[in-house]
Amino acid sequence: MNDMIRRLEEPAFLDALYRYAYRRCNTSFEAEDLCSEITLRLLRALRRGAEVRNFEAFARTVAHRTYADFCARRKRDRDALLPDGDAPGTAAAPDPIDALVDADADAALLRRILREISFLSRIHREVMVLYYLEEKSAADIARTLHISEAAVRQRLFSARNIIKKEVQTMEKTVSLQPIILEFIGTGQPLGNDPSEKVERALSKNLLYLCRREARSAKELSEQLQIPMPYIEEEIEIQLHGCNGTYGTLADAGNGKYIANILLPTPQEYQQAIAAYTRQLPDLCAALQDTVERNRQRILSFPYRSRQDNLSLPLWLLIHAASHTVVHAVRQRLQEAHFPCVTIPRRAFSVVGLTGQPALDLARQCYGMDGIEADAVAGFRHVSVSNLYSDRLEAHFHCDHNLATDPLLLLTLRSLDGLEAASLDGEGKEIAAKAIACGYLQKRGDRLLPKIVVLDAAQIEDFYGLLTDWLPDAAVKAIAAELADIIRKVVPRHLLGDYAIFNQLIASVRFTHDLLEACIETGLLAPPTQPLSAAGVLMTVTR
């Protein structure tokens, strides 16, 4: 055990460990923190008597796990960072060495190691600055820093940016177009989204090359002209993803790897989208008939906000109707086309859309984000959701804090009407912004919500205003066409993702197309400005 602890301060080991950290971090300062944390965990594990048969394999495992925790913490804390320094009264963080070790010998060992890591951090930082900003050659840098040219090149190559640059250069020599991957997912992404690990050009190349055919690390190394250690390391990251069980690559056996997520070509996902598009006229006509039959029910519904016409309720109802179609198609696929195929259970599922059309498609999709809070403005619970796309600008996204948003808080205060004259100067400015973005409207001297507001208990009744409208023939036609496409383009090991193919590929633009078709026929009024009341729903619980 003592021999392994002594390995921790060997220059070759520390240099390799720092290069591992530097490749994964944005700056040398981040890499220094990550490297130090890995070292601390290694020492703690060794002192606790961990059974170690292979020190290198043990160190890699600890490093991977520490890096995964480091990424999760970095993502979680990113939005919480204060722009102007530490919060007042924040106590200084304890010395990690003092917090971890009691023995003077271990403390001295760790301090020696951390000094060496600090030195490595400075060397990597200086190499990068001299090479990229001052445009010095490797030979000049070696002379300036009194290190070998080989060491300079090694440190440059260990940086993530140089890997990205070299991979992008290599793309010109292989049969690949510049790789664009647009990821779309469904479920609970926090800690479960494997696409968060596909952040470098190298990872995108690996995934793209394995999208249809299983390949070995050696084959990938030869095709991309990237050294094997980097390929193997990237494969390991993609196998584990964020949660350790769902990655973008899967082990296909015999030392080969294949994509573990759907990666259709632009032609394939356009064909799938067309299965829905062909039925738009019939679906739109059926919706129009149903709205006309239920016009009075929609207008007389007991909203918490005054709704004088169908426009704002219909944005929400037709958006929900699009999801009704998608769900019905999924049911039909399961019952008539894939009754014996098991759908995998995951917290989150993702697909990758490839090529420039993927970016255009992503801009045309409608998203809906929701936020909620307890004990706000006299209500036990409040939730707000908003629809957004290329036509509608988002008021907020999922990480927004409802309880501290002055516009939403004023909207809540205005549910029963609020005298504009009762507001002070700051309140009036907030009210003006709330009116400008569509949250509020002014009726005489009173402020009232413009968005659709419901009691939480009314939700089911509200969405029940449009029922029994869906033509069965359209659902069967969409499902039959999709089933043929799925059998042709979905790899056998991913056939269980046929429902994801339907939800995230075939129907990804359907909400957009249905809403646009309803606007063209005059059923739906287009928003007067991008940031408006259209698509916003607030529910409250007393």
PDB file of N, CA and C in Angstrom, residues 175-258:
ATOM      1  N   SER A 175     -14.097  10.375 -45.135  1.00  0.00           N
ATOM      2  CA  SER A 175     -15.325  10.554 -45.914  1.00  0.00           C
ATOM      3  C   SER A 175     -16.462  11.068 -45.043  1.00  0.00           C
ATOM      4  N   LEU A 176     -16.246  12.181 -44.383  1.00  0.00           N
ATOM      5  CA  LEU A 176     -17.269  12.790 -43.532  1.00  0.00           C
ATOM      6  C   LEU A 176     -17.443  14.252 -43.903  1.00  0.00           C
ATOM      7  N   GLN A 177     -18.699  14.682 -43.884  1.00  0.00           N
ATOM      8  CA  GLN A 177     -18.950  16.111 -43.957  1.00  0.00           C
ATOM      9  C   GLN A 177     -18.730  16.677 -42.557  1.00  0.00           C
ATOM     10  N   PRO A 178     -18.534  17.991 -42.423  1.00  0.00           N
ATOM     11  CA  PRO A 178     -18.454  18.556 -41.074  1.00  0.00           C
ATOM     12  C   PRO A 178     -19.690  18.139 -40.270  1.00  0.00           C
ATOM     13  N   ILE A 179     -19.453  17.613 -39.067  1.00  0.00           N
ATOM     14  CA  ILE A 179     -20.517  16.949 -38.325  1.00  0.00           C
ATOM     15  C   ILE A 179     -21.315  17.936 -37.492  1.00  0.00           C
ATOM     16  N   ILE A 180     -22.611  17.958 -37.747  1.00  0.00           N
ATOM     17  CA  ILE A 180     -23.540  18.747 -36.936  1.00  0.00           C
ATOM     18  C   ILE A 180     -24.494  17.767 -36.276  1.00  0.00           C
ATOM     19  N   LEU A 181     -24.573  17.806 -34.965  1.00  0.00           N
ATOM     20  CA  LEU A 181     -25.513  16.973 -34.223  1.00  0.00           C
ATOM     21  C   LEU A 181     -26.385  17.872 -33.359  1.00  0.00           C
ATOM     22  N   GLU A 182     -27.684  17.777 -33.554  1.00  0.00           N
ATOM     23  CA  GLU A 182     -28.640  18.520 -32.732  1.00  0.00           C
ATOM     24  C   GLU A 182     -29.396  17.493 -31.898  1.00  0.00           C
ATOM     25  N   PHE A 183     -29.249  17.571 -30.579  1.00  0.00           N
ATOM     26  CA  PHE A 183     -29.860  16.564 -29.713  1.00  0.00           C
ATOM     27  C   PHE A 183     -31.203  17.051 -29.186  1.00  0.00           C
ATOM     28  N   ILE A 184     -32.161  16.137 -29.173  1.00  0.00           N
ATOM     29  CA  ILE A 184     -33.490  16.400 -28.630  1.00  0.00           C
ATOM     30  C   ILE A 184     -33.814  15.260 -27.673  1.00  0.00           C
ATOM     31  N   GLY A 185     -34.352  15.592 -26.507  1.00  0.00           N
ATOM     32  CA  GLY A 185     -34.638  14.549 -25.528  1.00  0.00           C
ATOM     33  C   GLY A 185     -35.976  14.733 -24.851  1.00  0.00           C
ATOM     34  N   THR A 186     -36.362  13.714 -24.092  1.00  0.00           N
ATOM     35  CA  THR A 186     -37.610  13.774 -23.342  1.00  0.00           C
ATOM     36  C   THR A 186     -37.427  13.041 -22.020  1.00  0.00           C
ATOM     37  N   GLY A 187     -38.035  13.571 -20.961  1.00  0.00           N
ATOM     38  CA  GLY A 187     -37.902  12.986 -19.641  1.00  0.00           C
ATOM     39  C   GLY A 187     -37.221  13.941 -18.694  1.00  0.00           C
ATOM     40  N   GLN A 188     -36.541  13.402 -17.696  1.00  0.00           N
ATOM     41  CA  GLN A 188     -35.832  14.205 -16.697  1.00  0.00           C
ATOM     42  C   GLN A 188     -34.352  14.262 -17.073  1.00  0.00           C
ATOM     43  N   PRO A 189     -33.899  15.381 -17.668  1.00  0.00           N
ATOM     44  CA  PRO A 189     -32.525  15.425 -18.175  1.00  0.00           C
ATOM     45  C   PRO A 189     -31.452  15.548 -17.100  1.00  0.00           C
ATOM     46  N   LEU A 190     -31.781  16.111 -15.940  1.00  0.00           N
ATOM     47  CA  LEU A 190     -30.768  16.408 -14.932  1.00  0.00           C
ATOM     48  C   LEU A 190     -30.049  15.139 -14.488  1.00  0.00           C
ATOM     49  N   GLY A 191     -28.782  15.033 -14.854  1.00  0.00           N
ATOM     50  CA  GLY A 191     -27.988  13.873 -14.485  1.00  0.00           C
ATOM     51  C   GLY A 191     -28.207  12.651 -15.350  1.00  0.00           C
ATOM     52  N   ASN A 192     -29.074  12.745 -16.363  1.00  0.00           N
ATOM     53  CA  ASN A 192     -29.417  11.574 -17.176  1.00  0.00           C
ATOM     54  C   ASN A 192     -29.217  11.768 -18.668  1.00  0.00           C
ATOM     55  N   ASP A 193     -28.766  12.939 -19.098  1.00  0.00           N
ATOM     56  CA  ASP A 193     -28.681  13.254 -20.519  1.00  0.00           C
ATOM     57  C   ASP A 193     -27.294  12.911 -21.067  1.00  0.00           C
ATOM     58  N   PRO A 194     -27.154  11.805 -21.825  1.00  0.00           N
ATOM     59  CA  PRO A 194     -25.825  11.411 -22.312  1.00  0.00           C
ATOM     60  C   PRO A 194     -25.250  12.372 -23.336  1.00  0.00           C
ATOM     61  N   SER A 195     -26.112  13.173 -23.982  1.00  0.00           N
ATOM     62  CA  SER A 195     -25.606  14.094 -25.010  1.00  0.00           C
ATOM     63  C   SER A 195     -24.736  15.191 -24.400  1.00  0.00           C
ATOM     64  N   GLU A 196     -24.830  15.401 -23.088  1.00  0.00           N
ATOM     65  CA  GLU A 196     -23.963  16.391 -22.440  1.00  0.00           C
ATOM     66  C   GLU A 196     -22.492  16.004 -22.565  1.00  0.00           C
ATOM     67  N   LYS A 197     -22.224  14.726 -22.773  1.00  0.00           N
ATOM     68  CA  LYS A 197     -20.843  14.264 -22.921  1.00  0.00           C
ATOM     69  C   LYS A 197     -20.346  14.373 -24.363  1.00  0.00           C
ATOM     70  N   VAL A 198     -21.266  14.652 -25.298  1.00  0.00           N
ATOM     71  CA  VAL A 198     -20.866  14.770 -26.712  1.00  0.00           C
ATOM     72  C   VAL A 198     -20.592  16.239 -26.982  1.00  0.00           C
ATOM     73  N   GLU A 199     -19.496  16.725 -26.425  1.00  0.00           N
ATOM     74  CA  GLU A 199     -19.227  18.154 -26.475  1.00  0.00           C
ATOM     75  C   GLU A 199     -18.029  18.503 -27.348  1.00  0.00           C
ATOM     76  N   ARG A 200     -17.252  17.498 -27.743  1.00  0.00           N
ATOM     77  CA  ARG A 200     -16.052  17.770 -28.532  1.00  0.00           C
ATOM     78  C   ARG A 200     -16.212  17.226 -29.950  1.00  0.00           C
ATOM     79  N   ALA A 201     -15.408  17.737 -30.845  1.00  0.00           N
ATOM     80  CA  ALA A 201     -15.431  17.235 -32.219  1.00  0.00           C
ATOM     81  C   ALA A 201     -15.092  15.749 -32.257  1.00  0.00           C
ATOM     82  N   LEU A 202     -14.190  15.317 -31.377  1.00  0.00           N
ATOM     83  CA  LEU A 202     -13.809  13.911 -31.350  1.00  0.00           C
ATOM     84  C   LEU A 202     -14.993  13.029 -30.984  1.00  0.00           C
ATOM     85  N   SER A 203     -15.741  13.412 -29.952  1.00  0.00           N
ATOM     86  CA  SER A 203     -16.887  12.600 -29.534  1.00  0.00           C
ATOM     87  C   SER A 203     -17.958  12.555 -30.626  1.00  0.00           C
ATOM     88  N   LYS A 204     -18.165  13.664 -31.321  1.00  0.00           N
ATOM     89  CA  LYS A 204     -19.146  13.678 -32.410  1.00  0.00           C
ATOM     90  C   LYS A 204     -18.711  12.766 -33.555  1.00  0.00           C
ATOM     91  N   ASN A 205     -17.418  12.775 -33.856  1.00  0.00           N
ATOM     92  CA  ASN A 205     -16.916  11.901 -34.919  1.00  0.00           C
ATOM     93  C   ASN A 205     -17.101  10.430 -34.568  1.00  0.00           C
ATOM     94  N   LEU A 206     -16.780  10.068 -33.325  1.00  0.00           N
ATOM     95  CA  LEU A 206     -16.924   8.675 -32.908  1.00  0.00           C
ATOM     96  C   LEU A 206     -18.377   8.228 -33.025  1.00  0.00           C
ATOM     97  N   LEU A 207     -19.274   9.053 -32.508  1.00  0.00           N
ATOM     98  CA  LEU A 207     -20.690   8.708 -32.526  1.00  0.00           C
ATOM     99  C   LEU A 207     -21.203   8.582 -33.958  1.00  0.00           C
ATOM    100  N   TYR A 208     -20.799   9.508 -34.809  1.00  0.00           N
ATOM    101  CA  TYR A 208     -21.254   9.497 -36.194  1.00  0.00           C
ATOM    102  C   TYR A 208     -20.756   8.253 -36.933  1.00  0.00           C
ATOM    103  N   LEU A 209     -19.490   7.889 -36.705  1.00  0.00           N
ATOM    104  CA  LEU A 209     -18.935   6.723 -37.383  1.00  0.00           C
ATOM    105  C   LEU A 209     -19.593   5.419 -36.914  1.00  0.00           C
ATOM    106  N   CYS A 210     -20.104   5.411 -35.685  1.00  0.00           N
ATOM    107  CA  CYS A 210     -20.714   4.189 -35.131  1.00  0.00           C
ATOM    108  C   CYS A 210     -22.232   4.195 -35.237  1.00  0.00           C
ATOM    109  N   ARG A 211     -22.803   5.117 -36.007  1.00  0.00           N
ATOM    110  CA  ARG A 211     -24.256   5.264 -36.002  1.00  0.00           C
ATOM    111  C   ARG A 211     -24.969   4.060 -36.617  1.00  0.00           C
ATOM    112  N   ARG A 212     -24.326   3.338 -37.519  1.00  0.00           N
ATOM    113  CA  ARG A 212     -24.953   2.194 -38.171  1.00  0.00           C
ATOM    114  C   ARG A 212     -24.143   0.897 -38.013  1.00  0.00           C
ATOM    115  N   GLU A 213     -22.841   1.035 -37.906  1.00  0.00           N
ATOM    116  CA  GLU A 213     -21.947  -0.129 -37.922  1.00  0.00           C
ATOM    117  C   GLU A 213     -21.069  -0.140 -36.678  1.00  0.00           C
ATOM    118  N   ALA A 214     -20.960  -1.305 -36.051  1.00  0.00           N
ATOM    119  CA  ALA A 214     -20.093  -1.448 -34.880  1.00  0.00           C
ATOM    120  C   ALA A 214     -18.635  -1.375 -35.321  1.00  0.00           C
ATOM    121  N   ARG A 215     -17.834  -0.617 -34.585  1.00  0.00           N
ATOM    122  CA  ARG A 215     -16.428  -0.442 -34.937  1.00  0.00           C
ATOM    123  C   ARG A 215     -15.566  -0.594 -33.693  1.00  0.00           C
ATOM    124  N   SER A 216     -14.336  -1.027 -33.889  1.00  0.00           N
ATOM    125  CA  SER A 216     -13.388  -1.164 -32.783  1.00  0.00           C
ATOM    126  C   SER A 216     -12.638   0.138 -32.571  1.00  0.00           C
ATOM    127  N   ALA A 217     -11.989   0.255 -31.421  1.00  0.00           N
ATOM    128  CA  ALA A 217     -11.191   1.445 -31.137  1.00  0.00           C
ATOM    129  C   ALA A 217     -10.075   1.594 -32.169  1.00  0.00           C
ATOM    130  N   LYS A 218      -9.500   0.464 -32.595  1.00  0.00           N
ATOM    131  CA  LYS A 218      -8.428   0.514 -33.589  1.00  0.00           C
ATOM    132  C   LYS A 218      -8.949   1.052 -34.919  1.00  0.00           C
ATOM    133  N   GLU A 219     -10.112   0.575 -35.340  1.00  0.00           N
ATOM    134  CA  GLU A 219     -10.695   1.061 -36.599  1.00  0.00           C
ATOM    135  C   GLU A 219     -10.987   2.561 -36.526  1.00  0.00           C
ATOM    136  N   LEU A 220     -11.521   2.991 -35.399  1.00  0.00           N
ATOM    137  CA  LEU A 220     -11.830   4.412 -35.238  1.00  0.00           C
ATOM    138  C   LEU A 220     -10.553   5.242 -35.213  1.00  0.00           C
ATOM    139  N   SER A 221      -9.528   4.723 -34.561  1.00  0.00           N
ATOM    140  CA  SER A 221      -8.250   5.436 -34.499  1.00  0.00           C
ATOM    141  C   SER A 221      -7.660   5.609 -35.894  1.00  0.00           C
ATOM    142  N   GLU A 222      -7.739   4.552 -36.704  1.00  0.00           N
ATOM    143  CA  GLU A 222      -7.178   4.624 -38.052  1.00  0.00           C
ATOM    144  C   GLU A 222      -7.988   5.560 -38.942  1.00  0.00           C
ATOM    145  N   GLN A 223      -9.301   5.523 -38.813  1.00  0.00           N
ATOM    146  CA  GLN A 223     -10.134   6.378 -39.660  1.00  0.00           C
ATOM    147  C   GLN A 223      -9.983   7.851 -39.317  1.00  0.00           C
ATOM    148  N   LEU A 224      -9.856   8.150 -38.023  1.00  0.00           N
ATOM    149  CA  LEU A 224      -9.772   9.551 -37.597  1.00  0.00           C
ATOM    150  C   LEU A 224      -8.329  10.039 -37.474  1.00  0.00           C
ATOM    151  N   GLN A 225      -7.373   9.070 -37.534  1.00  0.00           N
ATOM    152  CA  GLN A 225      -5.959   9.402 -37.380  1.00  0.00           C
ATOM    153  C   GLN A 225      -5.701  10.093 -36.044  1.00  0.00           C
ATOM    154  N   ILE A 226      -6.320   9.539 -35.008  1.00  0.00           N
ATOM    155  CA  ILE A 226      -6.144  10.003 -33.634  1.00  0.00           C
ATOM    156  C   ILE A 226      -5.545   8.855 -32.840  1.00  0.00           C
ATOM    157  N   PRO A 227      -4.546   9.116 -31.982  1.00  0.00           N
ATOM    158  CA  PRO A 227      -3.921   8.025 -31.213  1.00  0.00           C
ATOM    159  C   PRO A 227      -4.944   7.220 -30.412  1.00  0.00           C
ATOM    160  N   MET A 228      -4.679   5.923 -30.298  1.00  0.00           N
ATOM    161  CA  MET A 228      -5.593   5.003 -29.622  1.00  0.00           C
ATOM    162  C   MET A 228      -5.958   5.426 -28.193  1.00  0.00           C
ATOM    163  N   PRO A 229      -5.017   5.897 -27.366  1.00  0.00           N
ATOM    164  CA  PRO A 229      -5.405   6.237 -25.985  1.00  0.00           C
ATOM    165  C   PRO A 229      -6.527   7.267 -25.928  1.00  0.00           C
ATOM    166  N   TYR A 230      -6.524   8.220 -26.842  1.00  0.00           N
ATOM    167  CA  TYR A 230      -7.573   9.236 -26.845  1.00  0.00           C
ATOM    168  C   TYR A 230      -8.913   8.649 -27.287  1.00  0.00           C
ATOM    169  N   ILE A 231      -8.843   7.734 -28.279  1.00  0.00           N
ATOM    170  CA  ILE A 231     -10.065   7.075 -28.742  1.00  0.00           C
ATOM    171  C   ILE A 231     -10.659   6.232 -27.623  1.00  0.00           C
ATOM    172  N   GLU A 232      -9.826   5.434 -26.959  1.00  0.00           N
ATOM    173  CA  GLU A 232     -10.305   4.553 -25.887  1.00  0.00           C
ATOM    174  C   GLU A 232     -10.899   5.363 -24.735  1.00  0.00           C
ATOM    175  N   GLU A 233     -10.254   6.446 -24.425  1.00  0.00           N
ATOM    176  CA  GLU A 233     -10.741   7.292 -23.339  1.00  0.00           C
ATOM    177  C   GLU A 233     -12.105   7.902 -23.689  1.00  0.00           C
ATOM    178  N   GLU A 234     -12.252   8.356 -24.936  1.00  0.00           N
ATOM    179  CA  GLU A 234     -13.522   8.948 -25.358  1.00  0.00           C
ATOM    180  C   GLU A 234     -14.629   7.893 -25.415  1.00  0.00           C
ATOM    181  N   ILE A 235     -14.283   6.702 -25.864  1.00  0.00           N
ATOM    182  CA  ILE A 235     -15.264   5.615 -25.884  1.00  0.00           C
ATOM    183  C   ILE A 235     -15.776   5.340 -24.477  1.00  0.00           C
ATOM    184  N   GLU A 236     -14.868   5.315 -23.510  1.00  0.00           N
ATOM    185  CA  GLU A 236     -15.255   5.060 -22.122  1.00  0.00           C
ATOM    186  C   GLU A 236     -16.246   6.111 -21.622  1.00  0.00           C
ATOM    187  N   ILE A 237     -16.005   7.354 -21.967  1.00  0.00           N
ATOM    188  CA  ILE A 237     -16.907   8.432 -21.556  1.00  0.00           C
ATOM    189  C   ILE A 237     -18.284   8.245 -22.191  1.00  0.00           C
ATOM    190  N   GLN A 238     -18.302   7.915 -23.490  1.00  0.00           N
ATOM    191  CA  GLN A 238     -19.574   7.789 -24.201  1.00  0.00           C
ATOM    192  C   GLN A 238     -20.342   6.535 -23.780  1.00  0.00           C
ATOM    193  N   LEU A 239     -19.659   5.499 -23.322  1.00  0.00           N
ATOM    194  CA  LEU A 239     -20.342   4.306 -22.842  1.00  0.00           C
ATOM    195  C   LEU A 239     -21.120   4.581 -21.561  1.00  0.00           C
ATOM    196  N   HIS A 240     -20.561   5.421 -20.707  1.00  0.00           N
ATOM    197  CA  HIS A 240     -21.156   5.640 -19.377  1.00  0.00           C
ATOM    198  C   HIS A 240     -22.140   6.795 -19.340  1.00  0.00           C
ATOM    199  N   GLY A 241     -22.023   7.761 -20.264  1.00  0.00           N
ATOM    200  CA  GLY A 241     -22.928   8.907 -20.235  1.00  0.00           C
ATOM    201  C   GLY A 241     -22.805   9.681 -18.940  1.00  0.00           C
ATOM    202  N   CYS A 242     -23.916  10.268 -18.501  1.00  0.00           N
ATOM    203  CA  CYS A 242     -23.914  11.044 -17.262  1.00  0.00           C
ATOM    204  C   CYS A 242     -24.233  10.190 -16.044  1.00  0.00           C
ATOM    205  N   ASN A 243     -25.135   9.219 -16.220  1.00  0.00           N
ATOM    206  CA  ASN A 243     -25.579   8.464 -15.054  1.00  0.00           C
ATOM    207  C   ASN A 243     -24.934   7.088 -14.930  1.00  0.00           C
ATOM    208  N   GLY A 244     -24.005   6.759 -15.824  1.00  0.00           N
ATOM    209  CA  GLY A 244     -23.292   5.492 -15.725  1.00  0.00           C
ATOM    210  C   GLY A 244     -23.999   4.310 -16.370  1.00  0.00           C
ATOM    211  N   THR A 245     -25.262   4.485 -16.770  1.00  0.00           N
ATOM    212  CA  THR A 245     -26.016   3.373 -17.348  1.00  0.00           C
ATOM    213  C   THR A 245     -26.537   3.662 -18.749  1.00  0.00           C
ATOM    214  N   TYR A 246     -26.606   4.924 -19.133  1.00  0.00           N
ATOM    215  CA  TYR A 246     -27.166   5.287 -20.441  1.00  0.00           C
ATOM    216  C   TYR A 246     -26.212   6.228 -21.143  1.00  0.00           C
ATOM    217  N   GLY A 247     -25.426   5.657 -22.070  1.00  0.00           N
ATOM    218  CA  GLY A 247     -24.485   6.457 -22.830  1.00  0.00           C
ATOM    219  C   GLY A 247     -24.873   6.500 -24.292  1.00  0.00           C
ATOM    220  N   THR A 248     -24.155   7.289 -25.058  1.00  0.00           N
ATOM    221  CA  THR A 248     -24.459   7.395 -26.489  1.00  0.00           C
ATOM    222  C   THR A 248     -23.874   6.237 -27.288  1.00  0.00           C
ATOM    223  N   LEU A 249     -22.936   5.482 -26.689  1.00  0.00           N
ATOM    224  CA  LEU A 249     -22.379   4.289 -27.330  1.00  0.00           C
ATOM    225  C   LEU A 249     -22.746   3.055 -26.509  1.00  0.00           C
ATOM    226  N   ALA A 250     -22.829   1.906 -27.189  1.00  0.00           N
ATOM    227  CA  ALA A 250     -23.077   0.627 -26.520  1.00  0.00           C
ATOM    228  C   ALA A 250     -21.991  -0.359 -26.932  1.00  0.00           C
ATOM    229  N   ASP A 251     -21.656  -1.260 -26.020  1.00  0.00           N
ATOM    230  CA  ASP A 251     -20.682  -2.315 -26.306  1.00  0.00           C
ATOM    231  C   ASP A 251     -21.360  -3.379 -27.163  1.00  0.00           C
ATOM    232  N   ALA A 252     -20.879  -3.537 -28.396  1.00  0.00           N
ATOM    233  CA  ALA A 252     -21.476  -4.501 -29.321  1.00  0.00           C
ATOM    234  C   ALA A 252     -20.809  -5.871 -29.233  1.00  0.00           C
ATOM    235  N   GLY A 253     -19.828  -6.032 -28.336  1.00  0.00           N
ATOM    236  CA  GLY A 253     -19.103  -7.289 -28.215  1.00  0.00           C
ATOM    237  C   GLY A 253     -17.928  -7.360 -29.169  1.00  0.00           C
ATOM    238  N   ASN A 254     -17.011  -8.266 -28.891  1.00  0.00           N
ATOM    239  CA  ASN A 254     -15.825  -8.457 -29.737  1.00  0.00           C
ATOM    240  C   ASN A 254     -14.999  -7.180 -29.861  1.00  0.00           C
ATOM    241  N   GLY A 255     -15.023  -6.360 -28.798  1.00  0.00           N
ATOM    242  CA  GLY A 255     -14.213  -5.144 -28.808  1.00  0.00           C
ATOM    243  C   GLY A 255     -14.735  -4.056 -29.724  1.00  0.00           C
ATOM    244  N   LYS A 256     -16.014  -4.128 -30.096  1.00  0.00           N
ATOM    245  CA  LYS A 256     -16.585  -3.128 -30.997  1.00  0.00           C
ATOM    246  C   LYS A 256     -17.700  -2.352 -30.305  1.00  0.00           C
ATOM    247  N   TYR A 257     -17.995  -1.181 -30.863  1.00  0.00           N
ATOM    248  CA  TYR A 257     -18.960  -0.275 -30.242  1.00  0.00           C
ATOM    249  C   TYR A 257     -19.888   0.293 -31.312  1.00  0.00           C
ATOM    250  N   ILE A 258     -21.138   0.530 -30.904  1.00  0.00           N
ATOM    251  CA  ILE A 258     -22.139   1.037 -31.841  1.00  0.00           C
ATOM    252  C   ILE A 258     -22.988   2.090 -31.150  1.00  0.00           C
TER     253      ILE A 258
END
